[in-house]
Tab-separated table of C-alpha atoms and ligand atoms in Angstrom:
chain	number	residue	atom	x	y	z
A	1	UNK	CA	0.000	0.000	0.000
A	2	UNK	CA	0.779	3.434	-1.019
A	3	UNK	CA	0.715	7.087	0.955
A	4	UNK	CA	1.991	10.706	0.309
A	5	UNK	CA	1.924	12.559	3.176
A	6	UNK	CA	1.600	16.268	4.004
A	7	UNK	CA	3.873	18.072	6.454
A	8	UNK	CA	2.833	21.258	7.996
A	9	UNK	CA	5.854	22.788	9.472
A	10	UNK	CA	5.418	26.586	9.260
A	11	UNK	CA	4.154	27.931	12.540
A	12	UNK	CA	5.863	29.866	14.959
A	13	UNK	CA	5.752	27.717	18.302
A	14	UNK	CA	4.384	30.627	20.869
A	15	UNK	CA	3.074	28.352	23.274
A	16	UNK	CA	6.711	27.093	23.285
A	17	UNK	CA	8.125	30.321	24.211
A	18	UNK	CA	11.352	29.861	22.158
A	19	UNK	CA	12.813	32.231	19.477
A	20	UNK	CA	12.507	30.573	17.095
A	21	UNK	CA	10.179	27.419	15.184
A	22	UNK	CA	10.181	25.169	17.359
A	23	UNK	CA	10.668	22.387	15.000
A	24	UNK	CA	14.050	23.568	14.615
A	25	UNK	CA	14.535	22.841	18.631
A	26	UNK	CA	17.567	20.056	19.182
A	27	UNK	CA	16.028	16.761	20.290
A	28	UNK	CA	18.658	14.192	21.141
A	29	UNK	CA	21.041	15.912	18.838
A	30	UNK	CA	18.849	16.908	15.631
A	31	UNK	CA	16.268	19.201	14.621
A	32	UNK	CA	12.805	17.949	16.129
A	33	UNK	CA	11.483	18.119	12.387
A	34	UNK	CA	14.237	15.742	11.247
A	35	UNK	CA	12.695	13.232	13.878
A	36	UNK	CA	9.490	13.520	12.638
A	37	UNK	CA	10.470	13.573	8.597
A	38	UNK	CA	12.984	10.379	9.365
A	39	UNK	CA	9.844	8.268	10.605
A	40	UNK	CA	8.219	9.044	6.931
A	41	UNK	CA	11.549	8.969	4.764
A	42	UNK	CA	12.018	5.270	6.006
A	43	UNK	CA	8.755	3.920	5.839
A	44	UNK	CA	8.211	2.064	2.515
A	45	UNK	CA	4.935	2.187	2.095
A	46	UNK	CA	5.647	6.197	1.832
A	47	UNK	CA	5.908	7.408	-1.709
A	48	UNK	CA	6.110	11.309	-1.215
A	49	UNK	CA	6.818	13.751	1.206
A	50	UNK	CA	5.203	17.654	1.014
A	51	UNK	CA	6.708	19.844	3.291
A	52	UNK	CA	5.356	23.153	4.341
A	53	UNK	CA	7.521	25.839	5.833
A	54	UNK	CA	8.083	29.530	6.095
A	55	UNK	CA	9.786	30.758	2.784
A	56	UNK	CA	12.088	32.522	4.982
A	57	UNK	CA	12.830	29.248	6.916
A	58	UNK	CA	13.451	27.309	3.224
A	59	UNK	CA	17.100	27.435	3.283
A	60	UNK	CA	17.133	25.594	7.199
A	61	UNK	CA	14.837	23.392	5.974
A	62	UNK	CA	16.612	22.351	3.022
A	63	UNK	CA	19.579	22.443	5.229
A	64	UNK	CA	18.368	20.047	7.433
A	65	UNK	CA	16.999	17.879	4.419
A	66	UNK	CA	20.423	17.545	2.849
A	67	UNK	CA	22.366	17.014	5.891
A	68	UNK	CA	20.034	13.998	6.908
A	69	UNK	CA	19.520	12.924	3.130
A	70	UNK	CA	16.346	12.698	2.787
A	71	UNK	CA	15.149	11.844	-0.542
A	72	UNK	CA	11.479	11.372	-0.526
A	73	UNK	CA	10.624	15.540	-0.127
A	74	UNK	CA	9.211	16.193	-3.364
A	75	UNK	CA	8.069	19.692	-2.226
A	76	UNK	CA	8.992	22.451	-0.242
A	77	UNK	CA	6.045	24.553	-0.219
A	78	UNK	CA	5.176	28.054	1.194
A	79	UNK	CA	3.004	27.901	4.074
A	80	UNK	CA	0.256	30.057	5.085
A	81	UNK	CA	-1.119	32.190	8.186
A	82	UNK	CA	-2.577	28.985	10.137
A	83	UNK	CA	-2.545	25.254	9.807
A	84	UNK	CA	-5.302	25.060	7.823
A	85	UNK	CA	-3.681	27.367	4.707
A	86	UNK	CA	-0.362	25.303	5.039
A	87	UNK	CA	-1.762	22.450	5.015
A	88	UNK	CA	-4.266	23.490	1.616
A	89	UNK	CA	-0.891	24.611	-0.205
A	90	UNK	CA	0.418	21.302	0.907
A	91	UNK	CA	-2.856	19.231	-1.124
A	92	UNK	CA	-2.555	21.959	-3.928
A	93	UNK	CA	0.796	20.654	-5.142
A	94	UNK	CA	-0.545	17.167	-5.127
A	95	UNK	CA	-2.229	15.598	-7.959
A	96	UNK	CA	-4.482	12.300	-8.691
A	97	UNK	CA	-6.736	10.442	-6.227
A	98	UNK	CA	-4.168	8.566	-4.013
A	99	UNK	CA	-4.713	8.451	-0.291
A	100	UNK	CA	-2.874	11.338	1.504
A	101	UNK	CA	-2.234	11.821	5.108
A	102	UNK	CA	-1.895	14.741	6.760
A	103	UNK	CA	0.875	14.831	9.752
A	104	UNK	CA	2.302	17.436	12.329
A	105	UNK	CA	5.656	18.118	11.934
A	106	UNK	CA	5.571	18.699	16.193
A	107	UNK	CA	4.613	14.899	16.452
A	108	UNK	CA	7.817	13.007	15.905
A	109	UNK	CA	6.613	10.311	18.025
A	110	UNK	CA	3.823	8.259	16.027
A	111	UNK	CA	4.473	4.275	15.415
A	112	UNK	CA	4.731	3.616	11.994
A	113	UNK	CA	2.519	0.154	12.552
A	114	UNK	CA	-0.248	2.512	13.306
A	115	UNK	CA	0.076	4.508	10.509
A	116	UNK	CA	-0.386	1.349	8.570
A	117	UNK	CA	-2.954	0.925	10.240
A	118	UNK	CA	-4.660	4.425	9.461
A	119	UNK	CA	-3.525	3.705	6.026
A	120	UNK	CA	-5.415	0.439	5.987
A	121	UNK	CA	-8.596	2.262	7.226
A	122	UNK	CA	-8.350	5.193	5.210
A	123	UNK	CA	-8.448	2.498	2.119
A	124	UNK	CA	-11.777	1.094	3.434
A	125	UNK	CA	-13.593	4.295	4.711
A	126	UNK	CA	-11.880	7.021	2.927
A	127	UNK	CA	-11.334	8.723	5.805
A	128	UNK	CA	-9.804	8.006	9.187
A	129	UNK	CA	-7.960	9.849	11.731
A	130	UNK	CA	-5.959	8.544	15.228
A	131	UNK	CA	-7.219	9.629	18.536
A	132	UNK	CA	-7.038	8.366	21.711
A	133	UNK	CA	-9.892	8.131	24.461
A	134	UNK	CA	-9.713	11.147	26.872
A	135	UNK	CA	-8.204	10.520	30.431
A	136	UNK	CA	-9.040	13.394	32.756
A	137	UNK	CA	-12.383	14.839	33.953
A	138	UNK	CA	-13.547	17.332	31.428
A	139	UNK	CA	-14.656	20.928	32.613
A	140	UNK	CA	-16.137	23.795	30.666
A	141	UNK	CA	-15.929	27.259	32.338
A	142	UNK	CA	-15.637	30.560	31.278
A	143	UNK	CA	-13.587	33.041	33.170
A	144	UNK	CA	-12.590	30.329	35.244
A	145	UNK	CA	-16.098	29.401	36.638
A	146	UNK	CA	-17.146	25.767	35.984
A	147	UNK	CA	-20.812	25.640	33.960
A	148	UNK	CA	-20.565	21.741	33.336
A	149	UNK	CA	-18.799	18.679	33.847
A	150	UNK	CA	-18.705	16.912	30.617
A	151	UNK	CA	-19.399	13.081	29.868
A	152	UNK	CA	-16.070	11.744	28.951
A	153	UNK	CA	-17.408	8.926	27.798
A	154	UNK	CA	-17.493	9.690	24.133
A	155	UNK	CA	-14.983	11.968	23.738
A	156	UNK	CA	-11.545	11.413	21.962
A	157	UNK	CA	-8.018	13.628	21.368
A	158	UNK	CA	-7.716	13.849	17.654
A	159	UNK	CA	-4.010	13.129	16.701
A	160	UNK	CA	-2.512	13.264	13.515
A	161	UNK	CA	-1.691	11.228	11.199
A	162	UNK	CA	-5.070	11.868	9.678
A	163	UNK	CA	-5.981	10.323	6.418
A	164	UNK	CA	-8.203	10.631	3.451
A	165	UNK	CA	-8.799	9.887	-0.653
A	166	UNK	CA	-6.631	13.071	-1.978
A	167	UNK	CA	-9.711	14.481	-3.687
A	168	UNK	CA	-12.096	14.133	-0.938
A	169	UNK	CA	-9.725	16.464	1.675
A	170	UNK	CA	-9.118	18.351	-1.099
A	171	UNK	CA	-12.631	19.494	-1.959
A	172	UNK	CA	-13.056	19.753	1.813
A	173	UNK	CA	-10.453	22.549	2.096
A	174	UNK	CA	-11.828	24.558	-1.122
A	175	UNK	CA	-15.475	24.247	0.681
A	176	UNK	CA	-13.829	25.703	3.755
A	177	UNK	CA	-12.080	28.476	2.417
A	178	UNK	CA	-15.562	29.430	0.484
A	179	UNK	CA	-18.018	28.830	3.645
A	180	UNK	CA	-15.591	30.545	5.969
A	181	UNK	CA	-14.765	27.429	7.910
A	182	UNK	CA	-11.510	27.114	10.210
A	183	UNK	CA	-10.627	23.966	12.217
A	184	UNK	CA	-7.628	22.909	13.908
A	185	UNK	CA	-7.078	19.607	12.235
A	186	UNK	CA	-8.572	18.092	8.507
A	187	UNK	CA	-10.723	16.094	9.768
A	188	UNK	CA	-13.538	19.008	11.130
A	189	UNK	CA	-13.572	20.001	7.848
A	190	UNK	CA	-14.938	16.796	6.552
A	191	UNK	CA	-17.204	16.707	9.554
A	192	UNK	CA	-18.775	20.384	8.555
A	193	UNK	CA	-20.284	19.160	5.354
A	194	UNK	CA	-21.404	16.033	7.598
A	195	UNK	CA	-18.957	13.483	5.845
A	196	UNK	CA	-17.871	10.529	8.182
A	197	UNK	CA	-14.491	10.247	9.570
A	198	UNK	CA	-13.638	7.034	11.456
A	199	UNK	CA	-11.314	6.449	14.899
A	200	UNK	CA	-8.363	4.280	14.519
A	201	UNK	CA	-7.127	3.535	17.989
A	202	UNK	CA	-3.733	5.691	18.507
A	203	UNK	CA	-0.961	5.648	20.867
A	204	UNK	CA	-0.940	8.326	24.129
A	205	UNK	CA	2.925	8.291	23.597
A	206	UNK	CA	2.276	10.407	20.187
A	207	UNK	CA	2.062	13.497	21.783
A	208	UNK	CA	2.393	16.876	19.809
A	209	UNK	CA	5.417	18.701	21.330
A	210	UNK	CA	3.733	22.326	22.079
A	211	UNK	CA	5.134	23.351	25.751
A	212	UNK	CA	8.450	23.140	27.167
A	213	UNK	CA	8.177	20.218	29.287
A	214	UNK	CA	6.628	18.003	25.908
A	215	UNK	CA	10.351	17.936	24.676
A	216	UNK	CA	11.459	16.602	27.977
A	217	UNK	CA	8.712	13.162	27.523
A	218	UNK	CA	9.853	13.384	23.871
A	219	UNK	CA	13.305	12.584	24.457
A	220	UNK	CA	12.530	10.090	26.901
A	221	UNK	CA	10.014	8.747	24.890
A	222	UNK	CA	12.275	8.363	21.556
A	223	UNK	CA	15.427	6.751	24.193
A	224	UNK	CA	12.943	3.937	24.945
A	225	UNK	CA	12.127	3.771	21.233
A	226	UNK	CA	15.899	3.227	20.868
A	227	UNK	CA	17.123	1.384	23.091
B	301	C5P	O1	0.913	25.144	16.780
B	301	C5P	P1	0.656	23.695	16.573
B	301	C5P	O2	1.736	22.820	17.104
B	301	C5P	O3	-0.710	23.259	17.010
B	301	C5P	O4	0.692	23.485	14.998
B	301	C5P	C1	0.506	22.197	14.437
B	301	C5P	C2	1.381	22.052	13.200
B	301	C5P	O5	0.960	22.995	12.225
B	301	C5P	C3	2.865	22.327	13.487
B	301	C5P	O6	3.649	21.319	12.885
B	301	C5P	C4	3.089	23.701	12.879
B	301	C5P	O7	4.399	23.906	12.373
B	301	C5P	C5	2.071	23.714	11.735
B	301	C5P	N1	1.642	25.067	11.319
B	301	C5P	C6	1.786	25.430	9.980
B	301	C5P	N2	1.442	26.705	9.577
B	301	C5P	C7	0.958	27.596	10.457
B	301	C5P	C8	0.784	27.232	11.828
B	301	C5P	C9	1.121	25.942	12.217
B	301	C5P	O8	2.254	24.639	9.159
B	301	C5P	N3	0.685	28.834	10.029
């Protein structure tokens, strides 16, 4: 079986509170990104690799690509303001109807055997995303005043890889720039023009490095992969 895969790598990293991306942060000697591109460059069942960066972050990028040789980046592609319109110029420079997954560049962490497995899914259904079953108590408040307690029961953390037919997320993204609709990951845009999207199962150890102390359980998390 056969995936490209869409990288969006262009945001800043505020909630880091480092000077720069924070995909360029060292983990355990090399650029976070190059953790996360290395899982994709060595799986075989991945034929393509679109990156999206900053254009004023290209020539890191491509630094980074040539000193790790990676040879499955087929584009380097100017991101946009959010996710969402990095992600689009990602899909844009793809063509035919092949199945397409969409992945953080902050999650260097995901197992490979369950991206085959979202691969697998995304076959049958068209589209699938990982998530894993929330742990803690959920509140909503506003202003720091609790209004409800809600039922955990059915509620999941969306993860990425997400995946999907290459058309199908495609026309998604052009309804969503024309409706006005913003989401934080691909699938909710599928959902909005009430198109299913199926669970696979993930992993809590694929955790998208956002906050200082996420690189600390990345590092420990990748030793244990290693050793
Ligand atoms: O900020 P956060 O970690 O939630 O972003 C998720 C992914 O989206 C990151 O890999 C980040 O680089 C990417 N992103 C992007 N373009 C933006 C904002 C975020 O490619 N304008």
């Amino acid at each position: 079986m056969k995936y490209s895969v869409v990288i969006p790598a262009a945001g800043s990293g505020t909630r880091m509170k480092a000077n720069q991306n924070k995909l360029f942060l060292d983990l355990m000697g090399k650029p976070l990104i190059a953790h996360t591109l290395k899982l994709f460059e060595e799986d075989a069942w991945c034929s393509k690799i679109i990156l999206a960066g900053k254009p004023d972050e290209f020539q890191i990028f491509n630094e980074i690509i040539k000193k790790e040789g990676f040879c499955k980046i087929e584009a380097l592609v100017a991101g946009g303001s959010d996710r969402q319109e990095s992600v689009k110029k990602g899909l844009d420079s793809l063509k035919g109807d092949e199945i397409v997954l969409i992945h953080d560049g902050a999650r260097p962490l995901v197992d490979i055997k369950l991206v085959h497995q979202l691969v697998m899914e995304t076959e049958k259904t068209g589209a699938a995303i990982l998530a894993v079953p929330l742990k803690d108590t959920i509140k909503k408040a506003y202003n720091k005043k609790i209004v409800e307690t809600i039922d955990r029961e059915a509620l999941w953390a969306a993860q990425t890889p997400q995946g999907f037919k290459l058309s199908t997320i495609k026309a998604a993204h052009e309804k969503a720039v024309l409706s006005g609709v913003k989401g934080t990951d691909d699938a909710s845009l599928l959902e909005a023009l009430g198109q299913a999207v199926t669970i696979v199962h993930g992993d809590y150890r694929n955790i998208k490095v956002t906050t200082p102390e996420d690189l600390v359980v990345a590092e420990h998390f990748i030793t244990g992969r290693e050793t």
